[in-house]
Amino acid sequence: MAVRGLSVRISVLPVYFDSSILSSFVVLMVRVIPVRCLNLQEYQSKKIMADHGVTVQRFFVADNSQDALEAAKRLKAKEIVLKAQILAGGRGKGSFTSGLKGGVHLTKNPDEVEKLAKQMLGYNLITNQTTKDGVKVNKVMVAEALDISRETYLAILMDRAFNGPVIVGSPQGGMDIEEVAATKPELIFKEVIDIFEGVREDQALRMAASMGFKGLLRQQAAEEIKKLYHLFLKVDAIQVEVNPFGETPDGQVVCFDAKINFDDNAEFRQKEIFSQDDTSESDPLECEAAKYDLKYVGMDGNIACFVNGAGLAMATCDIIELHGGKPANFLDLGGGVQENQVYQAFKLLTADPKVEAILVNIFGGIVNCAIIAHGITKACRELRLKVPLVVRLEGTNVNEAKRILDESGLPITSASNLEDAAQKAVASMVPK
Ligand code: GDP
Ligand code: MN
């Protein structure tokens, strides 16, 4: 999961638990809950901001160096800023596998834009928020650069601690905001918003002043804050982060960077925004699973787990490890299951070449075990399953399910409980 900026880090802080059991539980929970979340690139977020009257620079997007050059010429700007588009932050201080240093470059020469874009596009950008391999850059943003006299930090987020929106600001924004938060917490200001009332004028002005805006600039910054808050509500965001929220020498307040996170539960009323979902950086299996309303999480081991519910997923992973095995992934089937979903689930689970055994652990509460059993036998036949399969079903219609599996003539190992299932799955693999 890519994170950008300060406020996201704050919200995942519970990951830093001391106890290893607790930490693996929390990490898994963190992974299980936001399995699919909409991610937009900076250029997409800035388009939304511009549509809501927020001040951003003029820009174009390019996916090849020739178009980047054309865009730079078309902007007719005194200076150009070229920015690699990846979902992770820390780009300014990142480096490319091409050897180029810095994911954000300023230049006055459009030809230089072409040269720089060549060293960005198609290469991986490694930042302090990516893995060590970095993330492949498929697009660059070519924008009119503006001088910045001061960089501040602004974020609006839904904060559980306040049961609603909070505006977070700091006079010291820019690339070292994490350090400011760690070493000078007194420079991080908060304004708690009553969602029914919205941002009051005095709150916007107070935040602008705390962020160091003076005179007319204070009024302007307050206006930007109010527009950003309006956007935040309108698009069902859970976070809008602008770093730097900058001041220019000619007296403008400009959003130089943008990261918006959305509430996945609002997908039904934000269709246009969700249709822009950039999944190029997501696990393709996760995206495929989402199409069938399944939740997929990839891991490092070799036993595929097919479960229903996040709690059962974690219990299954734990007990596999307890018996000396390692989960390769888990697929959470959720509630109202169709036979076709079971088939798709098997297809996904076996698409991972690391998988050497499959463990099905389903508790039929809402789910009817017979449907699962039909799905399993169909998938085994049609996919010509080559790895051992251990099945533990419990709950609604379980006897009928067992009969279906037994009479199928397929090499399926039944297990009577979770412990038994885990032992059989670990034992089923051919030792290397
Ligand atoms: P991040 O490193 O991924 O957060 O990328 P940003 O978009 O925040 O850019 C990194 C840094 O580049 C900013 O903190 C600014 O200092 C600088 N920068 C970005 N755009 C401009 C611009 O238009 N003009 C100037 N002078 N600096 C910019
Ligand atoms: Mn930034």
XYZ file of C-alpha atoms and ligand atoms in Angstrom:
461
model
C 0.000 0.000 0.000
C 1.531 3.257 -1.071
C 1.356 6.083 1.408
C 2.053 9.713 0.842
C 2.694 12.402 3.317
C 2.145 13.016 6.951
C -1.464 12.421 7.776
C -1.636 8.949 6.262
C 1.355 8.001 8.358
C -0.418 9.213 11.479
C -3.431 7.082 10.716
C -1.396 3.879 10.349
C 0.729 4.485 13.429
C -0.754 1.517 15.352
C 1.385 -0.683 13.112
C 4.359 0.119 15.328
C 3.418 -2.256 18.091
C 6.097 -3.980 20.141
C 4.583 -7.425 20.473
C 5.197 -9.421 17.317
C 1.879 -11.273 17.504
C -0.015 -8.042 17.899
C 1.960 -6.384 15.157
C 1.310 -9.169 12.655
C -2.362 -9.013 13.586
C -2.484 -5.258 13.091
C -0.496 -5.378 9.860
C -2.882 -7.978 8.539
C -5.895 -5.949 9.662
C -4.437 -2.883 7.978
C -4.005 -4.961 4.845
C -7.366 -6.675 5.048
C -9.549 -3.650 5.544
C -8.423 -1.351 2.739
C -7.843 -4.138 0.218
C -9.144 -2.078 -2.666
C -8.915 1.622 -2.282
C -9.136 4.134 -5.025
C -5.873 5.816 -5.851
C -5.523 8.778 -8.130
C -2.327 10.232 -9.516
C -1.361 13.825 -8.776
C -2.545 15.067 -12.180
C -5.976 13.498 -11.637
C -6.290 15.005 -8.168
C -5.222 18.407 -9.492
C -7.837 18.271 -12.228
C -10.495 17.711 -9.539
C -9.025 20.590 -7.545
C -9.069 22.908 -10.540
C -12.699 21.937 -11.199
C -13.504 23.076 -7.659
C -11.836 26.443 -8.088
C -8.701 25.555 -6.113
C -5.515 27.247 -7.366
C -3.162 24.846 -9.156
C -0.564 25.408 -11.874
C -1.399 24.959 -15.559
C -0.289 21.507 -16.671
C -0.321 18.749 -19.279
C 0.270 15.022 -18.892
C 2.526 12.988 -21.198
C 3.409 9.327 -21.545
C 6.330 9.815 -23.953
C 9.190 12.295 -24.137
C 8.051 13.779 -27.455
C 4.655 14.705 -25.988
C 6.416 16.061 -22.905
C 8.438 18.366 -25.155
C 5.312 19.490 -27.023
C 3.552 20.147 -23.733
C 6.485 22.180 -22.451
C 6.389 24.351 -25.600
C 2.622 24.767 -25.459
C 2.723 25.992 -21.869
C 4.822 28.992 -22.960
C 6.000 29.322 -19.393
C 9.096 31.086 -18.118
C 10.004 27.891 -16.304
C 8.719 24.302 -16.437
C 8.387 21.733 -13.677
C 8.480 18.087 -14.730
C 7.041 15.595 -12.248
C 7.043 11.799 -12.376
C 3.547 10.467 -11.669
C 3.522 7.643 -9.147
C 1.167 7.139 -6.227
C 3.891 7.210 -3.580
C 5.247 10.453 -2.192
C 8.792 11.573 -1.533
C 9.345 11.918 -5.266
C 11.405 15.089 -4.960
C 14.075 13.205 -3.038
C 13.721 9.955 -4.979
C 15.938 8.483 -7.701
C 15.308 6.553 -10.922
C 16.714 3.238 -12.067
C 18.012 5.234 -15.069
C 20.385 6.985 -12.686
C 18.490 10.289 -12.714
C 18.194 11.854 -9.286
C 14.941 13.558 -8.242
C 11.389 12.845 -9.401
C 10.624 16.589 -9.660
C 12.756 18.800 -11.934
C 12.657 22.478 -12.783
C 14.040 23.811 -16.061
C 13.755 26.872 -18.295
C 14.597 24.931 -21.447
C 11.844 22.823 -23.115
C 14.507 20.600 -24.777
C 15.720 19.724 -21.313
C 12.170 18.530 -20.532
C 12.469 15.975 -23.322
C 15.841 14.780 -22.043
C 14.597 14.491 -18.461
C 11.344 12.770 -19.468
C 13.421 10.136 -21.308
C 15.199 9.331 -18.060
C 11.914 9.119 -16.126
C 9.433 7.298 -18.360
C 9.706 3.524 -18.342
C 12.108 3.556 -15.392
C 11.322 2.859 -11.746
C 11.298 5.715 -9.275
C 12.514 4.747 -5.821
C 11.442 6.944 -2.904
C 11.312 6.530 0.874
C 7.676 5.461 0.454
C 8.189 2.760 -2.202
C 9.801 -0.664 -1.969
C 13.502 -0.844 -2.798
C 12.614 -1.691 -6.392
C 10.533 1.459 -6.760
C 7.526 1.994 -8.998
C 7.505 2.203 -12.781
C 6.779 5.652 -14.173
C 4.235 5.600 -16.990
C 3.312 9.279 -17.032
C 4.886 12.638 -16.328
C 3.215 15.902 -15.477
C 4.540 18.925 -17.365
C 3.497 22.084 -15.498
C 4.168 25.762 -15.433
C 6.666 26.283 -12.608
C 6.087 29.116 -10.171
C 8.564 30.606 -7.735
C 7.861 29.581 -4.178
C 8.694 32.002 -1.385
C 7.332 29.805 1.393
C 6.226 26.154 1.621
C 3.511 25.259 4.128
C 1.576 22.031 4.781
C -2.172 21.519 4.631
C -4.345 18.433 4.974
C -8.022 17.804 5.581
C -8.898 14.375 6.862
C -11.571 12.312 8.519
C -10.191 11.693 11.967
C -11.693 8.936 14.077
C -10.470 10.639 17.255
C -12.778 13.589 16.523
C -15.553 11.648 14.775
C -15.285 13.952 11.796
C -13.135 16.201 9.641
C -9.996 17.870 10.917
C -7.820 20.407 9.157
C -4.118 19.972 9.832
C -1.661 22.702 8.899
C 1.931 23.726 9.460
C 3.961 26.793 8.529
C 6.850 24.451 7.721
C 5.713 22.322 4.808
C 7.669 20.840 1.930
C 9.735 17.727 1.715
C 10.644 17.438 5.408
C 7.166 17.516 6.940
C 7.665 14.130 8.649
C 10.673 15.543 10.447
C 8.744 18.636 11.514
C 6.010 16.388 12.916
C 8.585 14.324 14.815
C 10.830 17.066 16.149
C 8.627 20.189 16.336
C 5.085 18.954 17.003
C 4.208 22.462 18.259
C 4.360 23.572 14.608
C 1.508 21.246 13.619
C -1.875 22.952 14.048
C -5.322 21.387 14.048
C -8.776 22.764 13.483
C -11.668 20.409 14.267
C -14.639 20.907 11.944
C -18.283 20.332 12.776
C -19.451 18.488 9.684
C -22.959 19.966 9.928
C -21.685 23.515 10.217
C -18.703 23.332 7.833
C -15.543 25.438 8.100
C -16.292 28.736 9.786
C -14.606 31.908 8.532
C -12.785 32.373 11.833
C -11.485 28.785 11.678
C -10.148 29.207 8.133
C -8.515 32.524 9.060
C -7.027 31.130 12.253
C -5.541 28.157 10.390
C -4.149 30.478 7.682
C -2.519 32.606 10.384
C -1.090 29.529 12.150
C 0.395 28.508 8.824
C 2.168 31.852 8.684
C 0.112 33.678 6.065
C -0.069 37.418 6.652
C -2.209 40.295 5.372
C -3.916 39.664 2.049
C -2.232 36.285 1.747
C -3.969 35.200 4.931
C -7.340 35.958 3.382
C -6.335 34.113 0.200
C -5.075 31.076 2.083
C -8.349 30.980 4.046
C -10.276 31.020 0.750
C -8.217 28.091 -0.567
C -8.804 26.179 2.669
C -12.571 26.701 2.371
C -12.568 25.577 -1.278
C -10.520 22.506 -0.397
C -12.937 21.672 2.403
C -15.853 22.022 0.004
C -14.085 19.647 -2.405
C -13.324 17.247 0.446
C -17.047 16.863 1.217
C -18.227 16.963 -2.383
C -16.051 14.083 -3.583
C -16.405 11.978 -0.402
C -12.713 12.213 0.380
C -11.231 10.801 3.541
C -8.093 12.827 3.011
C -6.928 15.753 0.931
C -3.265 16.545 1.366
C -1.423 19.513 -0.138
C 2.306 19.648 0.481
C 3.597 22.134 -0.347
C 0.722 24.547 0.027
C 2.866 27.418 -1.169
C 3.124 31.167 -1.297
C 4.579 32.865 -4.389
C 6.608 36.108 -4.426
C 3.841 37.796 -6.466
C 1.299 37.126 -3.734
C -0.532 33.946 -4.751
C -1.405 30.917 -2.672
C -0.974 27.762 -4.778
C -1.438 24.022 -4.231
C 1.852 22.659 -5.568
C 1.194 19.000 -4.826
C -2.001 17.002 -4.316
C -3.049 13.695 -2.857
C -6.683 12.785 -2.411
C -7.918 9.560 -0.809
C -11.531 8.586 -1.213
C -14.103 6.743 0.843
C -14.650 3.434 -0.959
C -18.165 3.232 0.454
C -19.069 6.267 -1.648
C -18.239 4.574 -4.938
C -21.924 4.379 -5.898
C -22.283 8.161 -5.945
C -18.791 9.042 -7.197
C -18.836 6.942 -10.341
C -16.886 9.399 -12.460
C -14.055 9.650 -9.965
C -13.900 5.903 -9.324
C -13.790 5.212 -13.064
C -10.393 6.937 -13.103
C -8.917 4.393 -10.679
C -5.271 3.882 -11.556
C -4.574 0.222 -10.867
C -1.246 0.115 -12.709
C 0.587 0.025 -9.384
C -1.710 -2.506 -7.691
C -1.315 -6.266 -7.518
C -3.103 -7.495 -10.700
C -4.558 -10.441 -8.764
C -6.055 -8.043 -6.211
C -7.721 -6.065 -9.013
C -9.002 -9.211 -10.697
C -10.431 -10.428 -7.364
C -12.213 -7.106 -6.817
C -14.088 -7.636 -10.103
C -15.809 -10.642 -8.527
C -16.302 -8.993 -5.143
C -13.533 -11.105 -3.652
C -10.729 -9.824 -1.465
C -7.279 -11.109 -2.322
C -4.111 -10.545 -0.325
C -0.804 -11.907 -1.578
C 1.902 -13.177 0.805
C 5.260 -14.955 0.549
C 4.555 -18.617 1.342
C 3.184 -21.565 -0.653
C -0.199 -22.497 0.830
C -3.185 -20.751 -0.705
C -5.998 -20.020 1.744
C -9.596 -19.757 0.726
C -11.696 -18.414 3.581
C -14.704 -16.304 4.453
C -14.202 -13.327 6.743
C -11.087 -11.434 7.811
C -11.028 -13.067 11.249
C -11.029 -16.560 9.810
C -8.355 -15.456 7.320
C -6.057 -14.416 10.139
C -6.768 -17.522 12.204
C -6.059 -19.702 9.164
C -2.779 -17.935 8.382
C -1.699 -18.208 12.017
C -2.464 -21.883 12.362
C -0.666 -22.708 9.103
C 2.423 -20.979 10.476
C 2.011 -22.781 13.779
C 2.285 -26.088 11.905
C 5.384 -25.027 10.034
C 3.773 -23.857 6.789
C 3.578 -20.434 5.182
C 0.498 -18.881 3.542
C 0.942 -17.855 -0.112
C -2.128 -15.673 -0.119
C -5.634 -15.573 1.125
C -8.853 -15.003 -0.618
C -11.812 -13.802 1.364
C -15.123 -14.866 -0.058
C -17.317 -12.636 2.099
C -21.053 -13.218 2.557
C -23.572 -13.972 -0.204
C -21.570 -16.355 -2.347
C -22.355 -17.551 -5.859
C -20.959 -20.760 -7.327
C -19.201 -18.744 -10.015
C -17.323 -16.765 -7.371
C -15.905 -19.989 -5.966
C -14.689 -20.927 -9.435
C -13.103 -17.482 -9.951
C -11.551 -17.717 -6.507
C -9.812 -20.999 -7.383
C -8.624 -19.541 -10.642
C -7.062 -16.625 -8.793
C -5.533 -18.730 -6.044
C -3.847 -21.067 -8.482
C -2.654 -18.214 -10.734
C 0.136 -17.652 -8.248
C 2.973 -20.025 -9.275
C 4.232 -20.201 -5.671
C 1.127 -22.129 -4.604
C 1.842 -25.780 -3.738
C -1.335 -26.600 -1.793
C -4.769 -25.090 -1.228
C -6.551 -24.942 2.076
C -10.265 -24.165 2.043
C -11.570 -23.067 5.404
C -15.152 -21.885 5.170
C -17.651 -21.403 7.922
C -21.145 -21.500 6.528
C -23.197 -18.980 8.419
C -24.805 -16.948 5.693
C -22.872 -19.010 3.187
C -24.390 -22.340 2.191
C -21.668 -25.018 2.270
C -23.298 -26.986 -0.563
C -22.824 -24.032 -2.923
C -19.166 -23.919 -1.939
C -18.832 -27.672 -2.503
C -20.393 -27.410 -5.991
C -18.071 -24.514 -6.806
C -15.056 -26.485 -5.597
C -15.805 -29.609 -7.630
C -16.542 -27.555 -10.746
C -13.293 -25.589 -10.336
C -11.255 -28.775 -9.717
C -12.537 -30.368 -12.918
C -12.391 -27.353 -15.177
C -9.073 -26.002 -13.952
C -7.531 -29.506 -13.770
C -6.217 -28.698 -10.342
C -2.696 -30.054 -9.903
C -1.935 -29.144 -6.301
C -3.291 -30.921 -3.207
C -6.554 -29.568 -1.876
C -7.610 -29.752 1.765
C -11.161 -28.707 2.616
C -12.691 -27.863 5.951
C -16.311 -26.828 5.788
C -18.509 -26.182 8.781
C -21.992 -24.813 9.301
C -25.077 -24.491 7.111
C -25.791 -27.570 5.005
C -22.407 -29.091 5.791
C -23.517 -32.732 5.456
C -24.798 -32.174 1.947
C -21.516 -30.394 1.130
C -19.478 -33.352 2.413
C -21.554 -35.744 0.335
C -20.938 -33.656 -2.804
C -17.189 -33.644 -2.189
C -17.008 -37.368 -1.311
C -19.039 -38.456 -4.327
C -17.103 -36.259 -6.730
C -14.326 -38.826 -7.046
C -11.832 -35.968 -6.910
C -8.647 -36.148 -4.807
C -9.905 -33.818 -2.109
C -8.738 -34.283 1.482
C -11.421 -33.536 4.046
C -10.512 -32.065 7.375
C -12.629 -32.119 10.485
C -11.433 -28.890 12.055
C -9.040 -26.008 11.515
C -6.107 -27.669 13.255
C -6.560 -30.878 11.296
C -6.882 -28.863 8.066
C -3.673 -26.940 8.651
C -1.728 -30.109 9.510
C -3.007 -31.888 6.415
C -2.245 -28.909 4.157
C 1.329 -28.636 5.436
C 1.816 -32.413 5.176
C 0.368 -32.552 1.645
C 3.273 -30.727 0.087
C 6.085 -32.683 -1.460
C 9.231 -31.922 0.554
C 11.949 -30.297 -1.545
P 6.857 14.981 -3.517
O 8.314 15.068 -3.209
O 6.468 13.655 -4.067
O 6.012 15.372 -2.367
O 6.582 16.030 -4.717
P 6.179 17.588 -4.707
O 5.172 17.805 -5.736
O 5.799 18.035 -3.346
O 7.506 18.298 -5.148
C 8.659 18.260 -4.378
C 9.257 19.649 -4.217
O 9.522 20.208 -5.487
C 8.326 20.644 -3.527
O 8.415 20.571 -2.126
C 8.853 21.961 -4.054
O 9.933 22.402 -3.267
C 9.381 21.610 -5.434
N 8.457 22.090 -6.464
C 7.388 21.440 -6.984
N 6.766 22.218 -7.883
C 7.439 23.387 -7.924
C 7.295 24.614 -8.678
O 6.398 24.823 -9.489
N 8.217 25.601 -8.422
C 9.221 25.456 -7.530
N 10.035 26.473 -7.360
N 9.391 24.327 -6.836
C 8.515 23.294 -7.014
Mn 4.726 16.854 -1.871
